[in-house]
mmCIF file of C-alpha atoms in Angstrom:
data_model
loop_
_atom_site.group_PDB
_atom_site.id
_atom_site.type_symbol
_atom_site.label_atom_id
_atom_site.label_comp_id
_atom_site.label_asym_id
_atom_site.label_seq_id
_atom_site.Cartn_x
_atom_site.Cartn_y
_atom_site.Cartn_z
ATOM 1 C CA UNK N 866 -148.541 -47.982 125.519
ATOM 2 C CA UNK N 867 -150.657 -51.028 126.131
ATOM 3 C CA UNK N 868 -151.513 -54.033 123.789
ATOM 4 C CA UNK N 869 -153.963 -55.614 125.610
ATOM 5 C CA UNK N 870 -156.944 -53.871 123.977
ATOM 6 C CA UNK N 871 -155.129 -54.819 120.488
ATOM 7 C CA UNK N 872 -154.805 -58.477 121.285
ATOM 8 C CA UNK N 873 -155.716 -61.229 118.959
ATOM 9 C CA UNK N 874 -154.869 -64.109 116.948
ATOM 10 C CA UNK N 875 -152.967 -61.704 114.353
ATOM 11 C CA UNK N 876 -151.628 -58.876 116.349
ATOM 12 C CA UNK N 877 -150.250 -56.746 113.022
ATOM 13 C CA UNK N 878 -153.615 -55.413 112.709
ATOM 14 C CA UNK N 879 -153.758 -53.709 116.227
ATOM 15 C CA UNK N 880 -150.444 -53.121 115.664
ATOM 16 C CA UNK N 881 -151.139 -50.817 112.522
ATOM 17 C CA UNK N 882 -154.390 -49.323 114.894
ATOM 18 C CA UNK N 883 -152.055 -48.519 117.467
ATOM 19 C CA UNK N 884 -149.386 -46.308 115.159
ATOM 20 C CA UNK N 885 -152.273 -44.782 113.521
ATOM 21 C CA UNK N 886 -153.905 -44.221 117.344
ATOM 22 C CA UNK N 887 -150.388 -42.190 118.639
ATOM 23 C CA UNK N 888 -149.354 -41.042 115.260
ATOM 24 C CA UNK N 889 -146.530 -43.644 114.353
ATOM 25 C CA UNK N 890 -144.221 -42.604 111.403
ATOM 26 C CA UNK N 891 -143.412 -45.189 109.207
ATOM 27 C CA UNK N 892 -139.976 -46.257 110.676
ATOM 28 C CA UNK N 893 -141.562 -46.549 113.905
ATOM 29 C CA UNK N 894 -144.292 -48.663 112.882
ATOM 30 C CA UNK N 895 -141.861 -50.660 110.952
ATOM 31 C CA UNK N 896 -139.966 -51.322 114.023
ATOM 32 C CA UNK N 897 -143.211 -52.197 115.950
ATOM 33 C CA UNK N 898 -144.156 -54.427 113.976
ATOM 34 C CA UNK N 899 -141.252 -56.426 114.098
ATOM 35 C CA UNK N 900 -142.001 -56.805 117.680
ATOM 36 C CA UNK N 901 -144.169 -59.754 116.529
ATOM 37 C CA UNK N 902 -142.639 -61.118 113.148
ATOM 38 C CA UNK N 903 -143.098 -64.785 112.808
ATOM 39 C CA UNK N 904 -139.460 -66.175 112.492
ATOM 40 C CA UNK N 905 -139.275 -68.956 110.654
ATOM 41 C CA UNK N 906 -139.171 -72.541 112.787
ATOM 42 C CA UNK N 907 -135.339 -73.728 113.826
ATOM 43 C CA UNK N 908 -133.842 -75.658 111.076
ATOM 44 C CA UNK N 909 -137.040 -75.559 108.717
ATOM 45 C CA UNK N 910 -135.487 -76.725 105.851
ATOM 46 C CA UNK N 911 -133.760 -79.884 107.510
ATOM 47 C CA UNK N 912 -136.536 -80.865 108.987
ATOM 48 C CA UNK N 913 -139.359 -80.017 105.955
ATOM 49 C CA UNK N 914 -136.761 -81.689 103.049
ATOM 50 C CA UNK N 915 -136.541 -85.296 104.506
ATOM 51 C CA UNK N 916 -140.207 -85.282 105.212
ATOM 52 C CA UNK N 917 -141.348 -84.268 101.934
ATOM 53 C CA UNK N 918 -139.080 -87.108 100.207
ATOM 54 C CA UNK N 919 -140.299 -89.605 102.332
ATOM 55 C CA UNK N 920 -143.887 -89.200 101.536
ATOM 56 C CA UNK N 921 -143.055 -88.457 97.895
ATOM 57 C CA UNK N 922 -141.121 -91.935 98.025
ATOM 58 C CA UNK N 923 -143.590 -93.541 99.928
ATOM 59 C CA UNK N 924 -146.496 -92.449 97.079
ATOM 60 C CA UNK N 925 -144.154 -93.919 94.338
ATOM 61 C CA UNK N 926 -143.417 -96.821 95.838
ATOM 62 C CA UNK N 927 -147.458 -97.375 96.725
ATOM 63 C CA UNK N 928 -147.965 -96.505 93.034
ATOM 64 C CA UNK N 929 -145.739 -98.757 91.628
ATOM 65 C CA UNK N 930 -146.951 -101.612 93.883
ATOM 66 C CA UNK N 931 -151.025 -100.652 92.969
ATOM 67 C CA UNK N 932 -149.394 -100.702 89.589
ATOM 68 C CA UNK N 933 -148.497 -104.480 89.626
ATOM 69 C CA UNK N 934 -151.595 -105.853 91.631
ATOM 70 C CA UNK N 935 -153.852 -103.840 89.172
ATOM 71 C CA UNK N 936 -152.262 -105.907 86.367
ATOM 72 C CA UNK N 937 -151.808 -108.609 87.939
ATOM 73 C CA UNK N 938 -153.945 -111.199 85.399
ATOM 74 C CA UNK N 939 -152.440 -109.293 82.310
ATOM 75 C CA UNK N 940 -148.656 -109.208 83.285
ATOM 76 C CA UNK N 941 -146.278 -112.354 83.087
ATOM 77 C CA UNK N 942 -144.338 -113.174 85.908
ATOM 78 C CA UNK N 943 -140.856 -111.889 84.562
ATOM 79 C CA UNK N 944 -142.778 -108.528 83.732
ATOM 80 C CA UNK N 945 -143.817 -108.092 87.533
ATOM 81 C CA UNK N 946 -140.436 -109.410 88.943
ATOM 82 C CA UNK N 947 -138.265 -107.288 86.861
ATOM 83 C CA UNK N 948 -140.621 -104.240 87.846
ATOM 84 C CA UNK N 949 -140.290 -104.929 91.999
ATOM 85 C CA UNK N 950 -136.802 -106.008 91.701
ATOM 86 C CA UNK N 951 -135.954 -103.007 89.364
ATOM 87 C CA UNK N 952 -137.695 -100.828 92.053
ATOM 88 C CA UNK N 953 -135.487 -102.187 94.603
ATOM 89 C CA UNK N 954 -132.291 -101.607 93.256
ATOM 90 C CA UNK N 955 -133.259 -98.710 91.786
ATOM 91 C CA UNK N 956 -133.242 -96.914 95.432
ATOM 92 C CA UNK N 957 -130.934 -98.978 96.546
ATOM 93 C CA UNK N 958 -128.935 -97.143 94.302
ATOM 94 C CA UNK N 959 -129.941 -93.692 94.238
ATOM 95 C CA UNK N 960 -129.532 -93.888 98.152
ATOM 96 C CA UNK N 961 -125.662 -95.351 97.513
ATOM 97 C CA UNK N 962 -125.177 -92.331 95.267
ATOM 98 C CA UNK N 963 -127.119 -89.624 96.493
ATOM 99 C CA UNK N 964 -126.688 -88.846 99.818
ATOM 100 C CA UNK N 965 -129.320 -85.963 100.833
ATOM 101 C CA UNK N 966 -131.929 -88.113 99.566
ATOM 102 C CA UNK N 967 -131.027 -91.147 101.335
ATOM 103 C CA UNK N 968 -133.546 -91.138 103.587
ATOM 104 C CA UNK N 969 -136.163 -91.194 100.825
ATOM 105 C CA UNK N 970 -134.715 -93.819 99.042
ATOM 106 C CA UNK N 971 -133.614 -96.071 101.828
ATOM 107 C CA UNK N 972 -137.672 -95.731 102.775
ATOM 108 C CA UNK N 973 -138.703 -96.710 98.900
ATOM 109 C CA UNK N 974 -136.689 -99.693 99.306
ATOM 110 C CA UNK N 975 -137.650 -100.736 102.479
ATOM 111 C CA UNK N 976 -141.147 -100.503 100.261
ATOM 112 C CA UNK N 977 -139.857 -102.581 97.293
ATOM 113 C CA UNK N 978 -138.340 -105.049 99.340
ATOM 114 C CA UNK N 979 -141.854 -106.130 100.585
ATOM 115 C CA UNK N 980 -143.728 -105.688 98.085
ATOM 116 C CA UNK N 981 -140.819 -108.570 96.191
ATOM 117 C CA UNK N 982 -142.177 -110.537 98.923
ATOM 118 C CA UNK N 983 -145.863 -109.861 98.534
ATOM 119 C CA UNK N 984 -144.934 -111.033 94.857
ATOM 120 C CA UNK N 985 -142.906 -114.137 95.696
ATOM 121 C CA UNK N 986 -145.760 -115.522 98.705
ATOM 122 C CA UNK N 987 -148.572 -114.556 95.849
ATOM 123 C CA UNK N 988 -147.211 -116.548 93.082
ATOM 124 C CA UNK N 989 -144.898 -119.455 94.163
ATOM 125 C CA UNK N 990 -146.924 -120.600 97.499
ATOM 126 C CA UNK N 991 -144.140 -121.563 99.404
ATOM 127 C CA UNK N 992 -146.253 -123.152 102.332
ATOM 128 C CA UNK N 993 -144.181 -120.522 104.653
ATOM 129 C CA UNK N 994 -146.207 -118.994 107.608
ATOM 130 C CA UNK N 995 -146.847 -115.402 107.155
ATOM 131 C CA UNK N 996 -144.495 -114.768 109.817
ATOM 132 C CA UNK N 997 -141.640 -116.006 108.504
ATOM 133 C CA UNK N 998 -142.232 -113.953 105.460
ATOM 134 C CA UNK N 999 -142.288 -110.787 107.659
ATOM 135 C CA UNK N 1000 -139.038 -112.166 109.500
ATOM 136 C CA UNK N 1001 -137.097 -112.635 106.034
ATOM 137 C CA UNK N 1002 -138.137 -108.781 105.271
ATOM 138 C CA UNK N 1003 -136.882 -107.413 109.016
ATOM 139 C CA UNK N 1004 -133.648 -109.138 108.767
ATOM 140 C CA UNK N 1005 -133.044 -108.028 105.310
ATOM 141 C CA UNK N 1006 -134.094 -104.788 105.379
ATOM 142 C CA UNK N 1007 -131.889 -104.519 109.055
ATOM 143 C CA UNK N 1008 -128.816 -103.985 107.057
ATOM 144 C CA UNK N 1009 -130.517 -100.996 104.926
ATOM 145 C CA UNK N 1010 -131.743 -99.180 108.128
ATOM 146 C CA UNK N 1011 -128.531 -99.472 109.824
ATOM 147 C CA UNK N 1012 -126.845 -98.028 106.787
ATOM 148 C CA UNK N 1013 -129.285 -95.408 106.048
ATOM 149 C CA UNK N 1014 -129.203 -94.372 109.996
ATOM 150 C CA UNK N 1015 -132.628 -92.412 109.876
ATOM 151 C CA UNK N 1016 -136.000 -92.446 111.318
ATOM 152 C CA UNK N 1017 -137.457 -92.996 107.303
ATOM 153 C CA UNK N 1018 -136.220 -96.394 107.737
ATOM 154 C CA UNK N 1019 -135.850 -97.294 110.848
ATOM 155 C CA UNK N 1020 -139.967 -95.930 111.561
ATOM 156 C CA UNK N 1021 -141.542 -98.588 109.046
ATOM 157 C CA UNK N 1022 -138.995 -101.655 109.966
ATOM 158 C CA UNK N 1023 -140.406 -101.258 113.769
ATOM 159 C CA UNK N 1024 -143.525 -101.943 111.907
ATOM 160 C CA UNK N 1025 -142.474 -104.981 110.161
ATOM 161 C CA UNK N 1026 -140.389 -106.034 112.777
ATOM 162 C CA UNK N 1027 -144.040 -106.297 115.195
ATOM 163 C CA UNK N 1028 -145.879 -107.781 112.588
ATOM 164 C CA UNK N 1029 -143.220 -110.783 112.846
ATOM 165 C CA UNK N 1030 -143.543 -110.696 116.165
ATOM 166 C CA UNK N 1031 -147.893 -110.771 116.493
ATOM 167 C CA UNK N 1032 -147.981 -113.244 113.382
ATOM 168 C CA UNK N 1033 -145.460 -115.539 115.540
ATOM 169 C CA UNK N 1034 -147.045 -115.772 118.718
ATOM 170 C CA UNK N 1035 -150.551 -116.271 116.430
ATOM 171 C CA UNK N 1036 -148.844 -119.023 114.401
ATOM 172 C CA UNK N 1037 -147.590 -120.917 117.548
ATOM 173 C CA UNK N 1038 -151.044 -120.356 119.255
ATOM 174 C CA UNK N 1039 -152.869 -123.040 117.009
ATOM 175 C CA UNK N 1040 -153.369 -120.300 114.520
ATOM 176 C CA UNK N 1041 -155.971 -118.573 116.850
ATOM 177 C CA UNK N 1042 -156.521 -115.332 117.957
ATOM 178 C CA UNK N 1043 -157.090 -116.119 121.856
ATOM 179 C CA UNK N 1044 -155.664 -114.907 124.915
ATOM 180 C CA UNK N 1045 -156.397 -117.934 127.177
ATOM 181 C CA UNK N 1046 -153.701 -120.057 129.425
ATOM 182 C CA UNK N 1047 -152.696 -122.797 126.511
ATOM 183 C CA UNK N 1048 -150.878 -119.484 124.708
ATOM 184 C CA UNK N 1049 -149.543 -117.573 127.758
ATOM 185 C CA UNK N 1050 -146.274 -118.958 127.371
ATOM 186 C CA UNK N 1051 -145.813 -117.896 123.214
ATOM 187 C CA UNK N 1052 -147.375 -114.320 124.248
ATOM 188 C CA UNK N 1053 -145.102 -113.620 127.099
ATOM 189 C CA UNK N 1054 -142.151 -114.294 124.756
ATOM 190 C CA UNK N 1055 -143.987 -112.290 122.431
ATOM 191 C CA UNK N 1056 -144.296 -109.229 124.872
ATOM 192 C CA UNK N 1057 -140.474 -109.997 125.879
ATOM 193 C CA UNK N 1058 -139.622 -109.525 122.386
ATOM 194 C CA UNK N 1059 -141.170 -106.272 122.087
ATOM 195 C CA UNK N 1060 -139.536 -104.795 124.753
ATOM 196 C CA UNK N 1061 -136.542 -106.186 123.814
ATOM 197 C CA UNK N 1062 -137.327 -104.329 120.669
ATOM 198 C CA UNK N 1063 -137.850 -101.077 122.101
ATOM 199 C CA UNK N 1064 -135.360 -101.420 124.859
ATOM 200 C CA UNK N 1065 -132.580 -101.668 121.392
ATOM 201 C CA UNK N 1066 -134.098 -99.059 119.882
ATOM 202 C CA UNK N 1067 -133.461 -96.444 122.554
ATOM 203 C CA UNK N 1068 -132.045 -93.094 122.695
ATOM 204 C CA UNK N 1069 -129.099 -94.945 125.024
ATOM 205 C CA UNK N 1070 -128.187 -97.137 121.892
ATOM 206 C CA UNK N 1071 -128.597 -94.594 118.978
ATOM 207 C CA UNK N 1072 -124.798 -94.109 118.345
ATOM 208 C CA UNK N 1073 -124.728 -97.821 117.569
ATOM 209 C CA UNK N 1074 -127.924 -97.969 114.800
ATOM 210 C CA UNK N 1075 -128.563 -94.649 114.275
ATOM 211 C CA UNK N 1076 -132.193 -94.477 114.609
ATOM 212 C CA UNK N 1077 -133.780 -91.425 116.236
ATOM 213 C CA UNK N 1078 -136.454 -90.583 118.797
ATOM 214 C CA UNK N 1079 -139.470 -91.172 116.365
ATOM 215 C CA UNK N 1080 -138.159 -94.514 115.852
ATOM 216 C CA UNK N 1081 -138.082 -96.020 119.468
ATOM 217 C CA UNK N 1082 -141.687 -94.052 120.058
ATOM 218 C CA UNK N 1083 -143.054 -96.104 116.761
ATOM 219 C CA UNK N 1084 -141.701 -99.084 118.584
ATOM 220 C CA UNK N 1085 -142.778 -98.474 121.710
ATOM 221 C CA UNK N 1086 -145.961 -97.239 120.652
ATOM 222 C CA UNK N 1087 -146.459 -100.811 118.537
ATOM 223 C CA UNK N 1088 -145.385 -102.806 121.322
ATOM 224 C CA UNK N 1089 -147.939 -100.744 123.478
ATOM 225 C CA UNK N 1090 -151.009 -101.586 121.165
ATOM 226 C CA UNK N 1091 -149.699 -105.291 121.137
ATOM 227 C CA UNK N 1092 -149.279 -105.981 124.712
ATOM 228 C CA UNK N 1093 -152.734 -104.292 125.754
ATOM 229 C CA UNK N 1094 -154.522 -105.879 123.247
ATOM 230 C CA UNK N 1095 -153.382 -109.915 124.366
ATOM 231 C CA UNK N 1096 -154.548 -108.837 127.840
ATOM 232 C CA UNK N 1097 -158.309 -107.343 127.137
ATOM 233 C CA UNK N 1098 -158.306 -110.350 125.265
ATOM 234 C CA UNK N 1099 -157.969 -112.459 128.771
ATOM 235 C CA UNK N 1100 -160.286 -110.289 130.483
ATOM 236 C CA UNK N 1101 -162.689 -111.404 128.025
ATOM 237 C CA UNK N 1102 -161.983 -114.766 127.429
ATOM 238 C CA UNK N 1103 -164.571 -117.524 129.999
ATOM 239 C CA UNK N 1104 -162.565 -117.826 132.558
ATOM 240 C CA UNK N 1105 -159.782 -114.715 133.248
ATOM 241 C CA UNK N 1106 -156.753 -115.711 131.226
ATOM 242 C CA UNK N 1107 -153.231 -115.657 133.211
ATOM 243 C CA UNK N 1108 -151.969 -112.952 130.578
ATOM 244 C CA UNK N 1109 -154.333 -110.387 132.314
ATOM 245 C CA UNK N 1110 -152.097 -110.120 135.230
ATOM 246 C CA UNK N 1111 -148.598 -110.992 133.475
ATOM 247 C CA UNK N 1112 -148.924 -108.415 130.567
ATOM 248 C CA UNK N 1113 -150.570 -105.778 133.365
ATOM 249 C CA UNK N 1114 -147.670 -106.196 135.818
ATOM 250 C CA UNK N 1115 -145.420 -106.051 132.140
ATOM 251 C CA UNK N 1116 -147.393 -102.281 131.712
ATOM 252 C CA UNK N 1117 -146.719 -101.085 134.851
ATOM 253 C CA UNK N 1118 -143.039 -102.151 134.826
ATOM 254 C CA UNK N 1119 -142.616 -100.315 131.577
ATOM 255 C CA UNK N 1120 -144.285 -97.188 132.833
ATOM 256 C CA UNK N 1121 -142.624 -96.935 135.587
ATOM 257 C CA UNK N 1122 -139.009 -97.529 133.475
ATOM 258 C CA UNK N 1123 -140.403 -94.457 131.184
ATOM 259 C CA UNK N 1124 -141.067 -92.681 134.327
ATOM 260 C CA UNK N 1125 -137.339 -91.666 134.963
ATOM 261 C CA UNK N 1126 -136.923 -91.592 131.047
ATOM 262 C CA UNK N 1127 -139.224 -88.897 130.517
ATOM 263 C CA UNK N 1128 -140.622 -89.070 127.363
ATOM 264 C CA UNK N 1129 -143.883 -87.430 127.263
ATOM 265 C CA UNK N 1130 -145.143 -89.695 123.822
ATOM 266 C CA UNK N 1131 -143.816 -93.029 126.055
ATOM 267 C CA UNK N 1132 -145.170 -91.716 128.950
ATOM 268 C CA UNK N 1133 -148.553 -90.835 127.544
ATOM 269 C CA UNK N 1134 -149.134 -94.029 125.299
ATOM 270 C CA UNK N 1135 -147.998 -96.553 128.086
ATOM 271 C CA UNK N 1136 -150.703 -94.396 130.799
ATOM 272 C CA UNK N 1137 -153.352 -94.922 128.465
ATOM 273 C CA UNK N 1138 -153.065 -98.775 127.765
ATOM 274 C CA UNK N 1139 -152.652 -98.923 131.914
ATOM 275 C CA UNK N 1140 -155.934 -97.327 132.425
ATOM 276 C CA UNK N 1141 -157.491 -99.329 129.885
ATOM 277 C CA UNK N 1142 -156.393 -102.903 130.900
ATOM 278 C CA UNK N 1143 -157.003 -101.539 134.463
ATOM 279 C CA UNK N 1144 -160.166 -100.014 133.937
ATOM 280 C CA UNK N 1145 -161.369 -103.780 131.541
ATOM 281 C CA UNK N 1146 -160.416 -105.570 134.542
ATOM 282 C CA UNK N 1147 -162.456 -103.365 136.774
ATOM 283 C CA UNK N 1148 -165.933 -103.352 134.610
ATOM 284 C CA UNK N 1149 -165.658 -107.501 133.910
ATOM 285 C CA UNK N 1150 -165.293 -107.406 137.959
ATOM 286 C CA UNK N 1151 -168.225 -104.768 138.335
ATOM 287 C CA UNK N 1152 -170.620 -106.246 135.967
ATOM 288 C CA UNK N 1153 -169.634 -110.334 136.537
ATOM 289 C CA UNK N 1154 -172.608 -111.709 138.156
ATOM 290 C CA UNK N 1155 -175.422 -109.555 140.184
ATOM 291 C CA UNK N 1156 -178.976 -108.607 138.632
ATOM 292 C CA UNK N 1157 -179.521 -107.056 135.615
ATOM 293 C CA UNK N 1158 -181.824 -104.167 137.812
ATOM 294 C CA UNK N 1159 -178.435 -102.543 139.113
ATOM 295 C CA UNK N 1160 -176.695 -102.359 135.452
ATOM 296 C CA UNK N 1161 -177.634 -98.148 136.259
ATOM 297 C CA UNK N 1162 -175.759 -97.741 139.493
ATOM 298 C CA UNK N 1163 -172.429 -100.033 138.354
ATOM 299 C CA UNK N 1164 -172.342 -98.063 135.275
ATOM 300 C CA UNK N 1165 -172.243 -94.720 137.334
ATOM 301 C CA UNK N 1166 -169.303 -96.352 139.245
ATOM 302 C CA UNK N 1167 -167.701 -97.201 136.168
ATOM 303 C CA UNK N 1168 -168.093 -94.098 134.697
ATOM 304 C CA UNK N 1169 -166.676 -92.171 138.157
ATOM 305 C CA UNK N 1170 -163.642 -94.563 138.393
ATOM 306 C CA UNK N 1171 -162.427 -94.136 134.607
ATOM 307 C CA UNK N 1172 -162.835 -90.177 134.751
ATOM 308 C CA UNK N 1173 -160.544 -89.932 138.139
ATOM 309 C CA UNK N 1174 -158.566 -92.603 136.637
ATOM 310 C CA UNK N 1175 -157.781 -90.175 133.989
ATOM 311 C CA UNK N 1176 -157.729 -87.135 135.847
ATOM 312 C CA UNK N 1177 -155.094 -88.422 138.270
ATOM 313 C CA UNK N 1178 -153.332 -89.865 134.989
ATOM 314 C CA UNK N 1179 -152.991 -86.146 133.506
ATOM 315 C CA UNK N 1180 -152.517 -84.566 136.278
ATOM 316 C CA UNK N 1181 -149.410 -87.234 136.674
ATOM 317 C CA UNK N 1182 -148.214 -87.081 133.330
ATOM 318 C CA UNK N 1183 -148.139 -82.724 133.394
ATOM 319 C CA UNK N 1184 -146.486 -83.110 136.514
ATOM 320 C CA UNK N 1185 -143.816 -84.803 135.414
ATOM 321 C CA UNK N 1186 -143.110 -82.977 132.136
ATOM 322 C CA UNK N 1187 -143.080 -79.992 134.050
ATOM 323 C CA UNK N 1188 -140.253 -81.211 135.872
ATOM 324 C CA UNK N 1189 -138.360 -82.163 132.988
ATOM 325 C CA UNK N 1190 -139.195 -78.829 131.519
ATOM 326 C CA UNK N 1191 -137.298 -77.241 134.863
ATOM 327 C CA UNK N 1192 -134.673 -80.032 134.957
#
């Protein structure tokens, strides 16, 4: 019997044309169209559960903070303080105590505990850059995700953990966004600290801190964004800023690291910020200096170079997940 004039998205309908075409009784068309019964996906429940609770927590705890800052004229200071800090412990105790829904809870008080410092940098003006504020909340909230030993946790602290890391380098770079050669030196041991970062956060290092694979790609994927954006800040600063080439060579390294590691969400992320810091460098060279009557043809060569840029790019990338695939 063939299928192939039956095919479509939903194949129970040619199915049922098919019995009724050869004369099917119902037990045999019962066992054809099991043929193509959609089994449920492997470990549904596991996987649908945690991610449910963490966006339920993560609407409560956004709630609760709108709640306060909506209020925030009308409510005393004890009121607001005993609401955050009640938050906090709260899920800090629900995720002691209740161990399915840790992950949930661990995530609501990573929430809490920033919003207690949202509250405390709002109302008592402690004079304390911004990124020490995001420091205080990564090093205490480093204890909760190595306790709670799940990607709810440890997803969001990559976040605040590169926010400490971009407000630094901005604090110690006269408070300027600028990628010129008086801040190379804080935004290379900005960049080192993101890789750092992502190099601890790695599938090599889980049985230590328990954080999974959507962890270290958050990470990586932050550190990505960082790093690309301080160099197509050089290439468009007066004169090229040293970070163009530093953070570029810092790009490559990394892909080429992720290269034997694999991972197609690495792989892809750290391929695209390459072709964009290469392909920034290559237009400020193209279209530095020259007439303005040849703008046409340099934009044509532009245009060719990204698009077999990013052919060869895919072509790479498939390549290489196919031979994991085999492997």
């Amino acid at each position: 019997m063939h299928l192939t004039r039956y095919r479509m998205t939903d194949c129970r309908p040619g199915l049922h044309a098919l019995a009724v075409d050869h004369g099917l009784d119902p037990q045999r068309t019962r066992a054809l169209l099991a043929l193509v019964e959609d089994a449920p996906p492997p470990r549904l429940a596991e996987r649908l559960l945690p991610a449910v609770g963490a966006v339920a927590a993560l609407l409560v705890g956004l709630g609760v903070v709108m709640w306060v800052a909506a209020n925030w004229p009308d409510w005393g200071r004890t009121t607001k303080f005993a609401l955050l800090q009640g938050l906090v412990a709260s899920s800090l105790l629900g995720a002691w105590t209740l161990p399915h829904a840790r992950p949930a809870l661990g995530l609501l008080a990573w929430l809490g505990q920033g919003a207690l410092f949202a509250y405390f940098g709002q109302t008592y003006q402690t004079g304390a850059d911004p990124w020490q504020l995001f420091a205080l909340w990564a090093a205490l909230a480093l204890p909760l995700a190595l306790a709670v030993r799940h990607d709810a946790v440890w997803a969001p602290w990559t976040l605040t953990a590169t926010l400490t890391v971009v407000l630094w380098v901005q604090a110690h770079s006269g408070h300027r966004w600028a990628s010129d050669a008086d801040v190379l030196t804080p935004q290379l041991l900005g960049a080192a600290a993101l890789v750092a970062l992502a190099a601890a956060l790695a599938p090599w290092a889980q049985r230590w801190h328990g954080a999974g694979l959507w962890a270290w790609r958050a990470q990586g994927v932050w550190g990505v964004v960082v790093i690309s954006g301080w160099a197509l800040m050089a290439v468009f600063t007066t004169r090229w800023g040293p970070q163009y080439a530093w953070l570029g060579g810092l790009l490559l390294a990394a892909g080429a690291a992720l290269w034997r590691q694999g991972d197609l969400v690495m792989l892809s992320s750290t391929a695209l910020a390459i072709n964009v810091w290469a392909l920034a460098g290559f237009g400020r060279w193209l279209f530095e200096g020259g007439s303005g009557s040849d703008w046409l043809g340099k934009a044509f060569v532009f245009g060719l170079v990204a698009a077999g840029l990013l052919a060869g790019t895919v072509s790479l990338l498939m390549r290489r997940h196919r031979a994991g695939g085999a492997a």
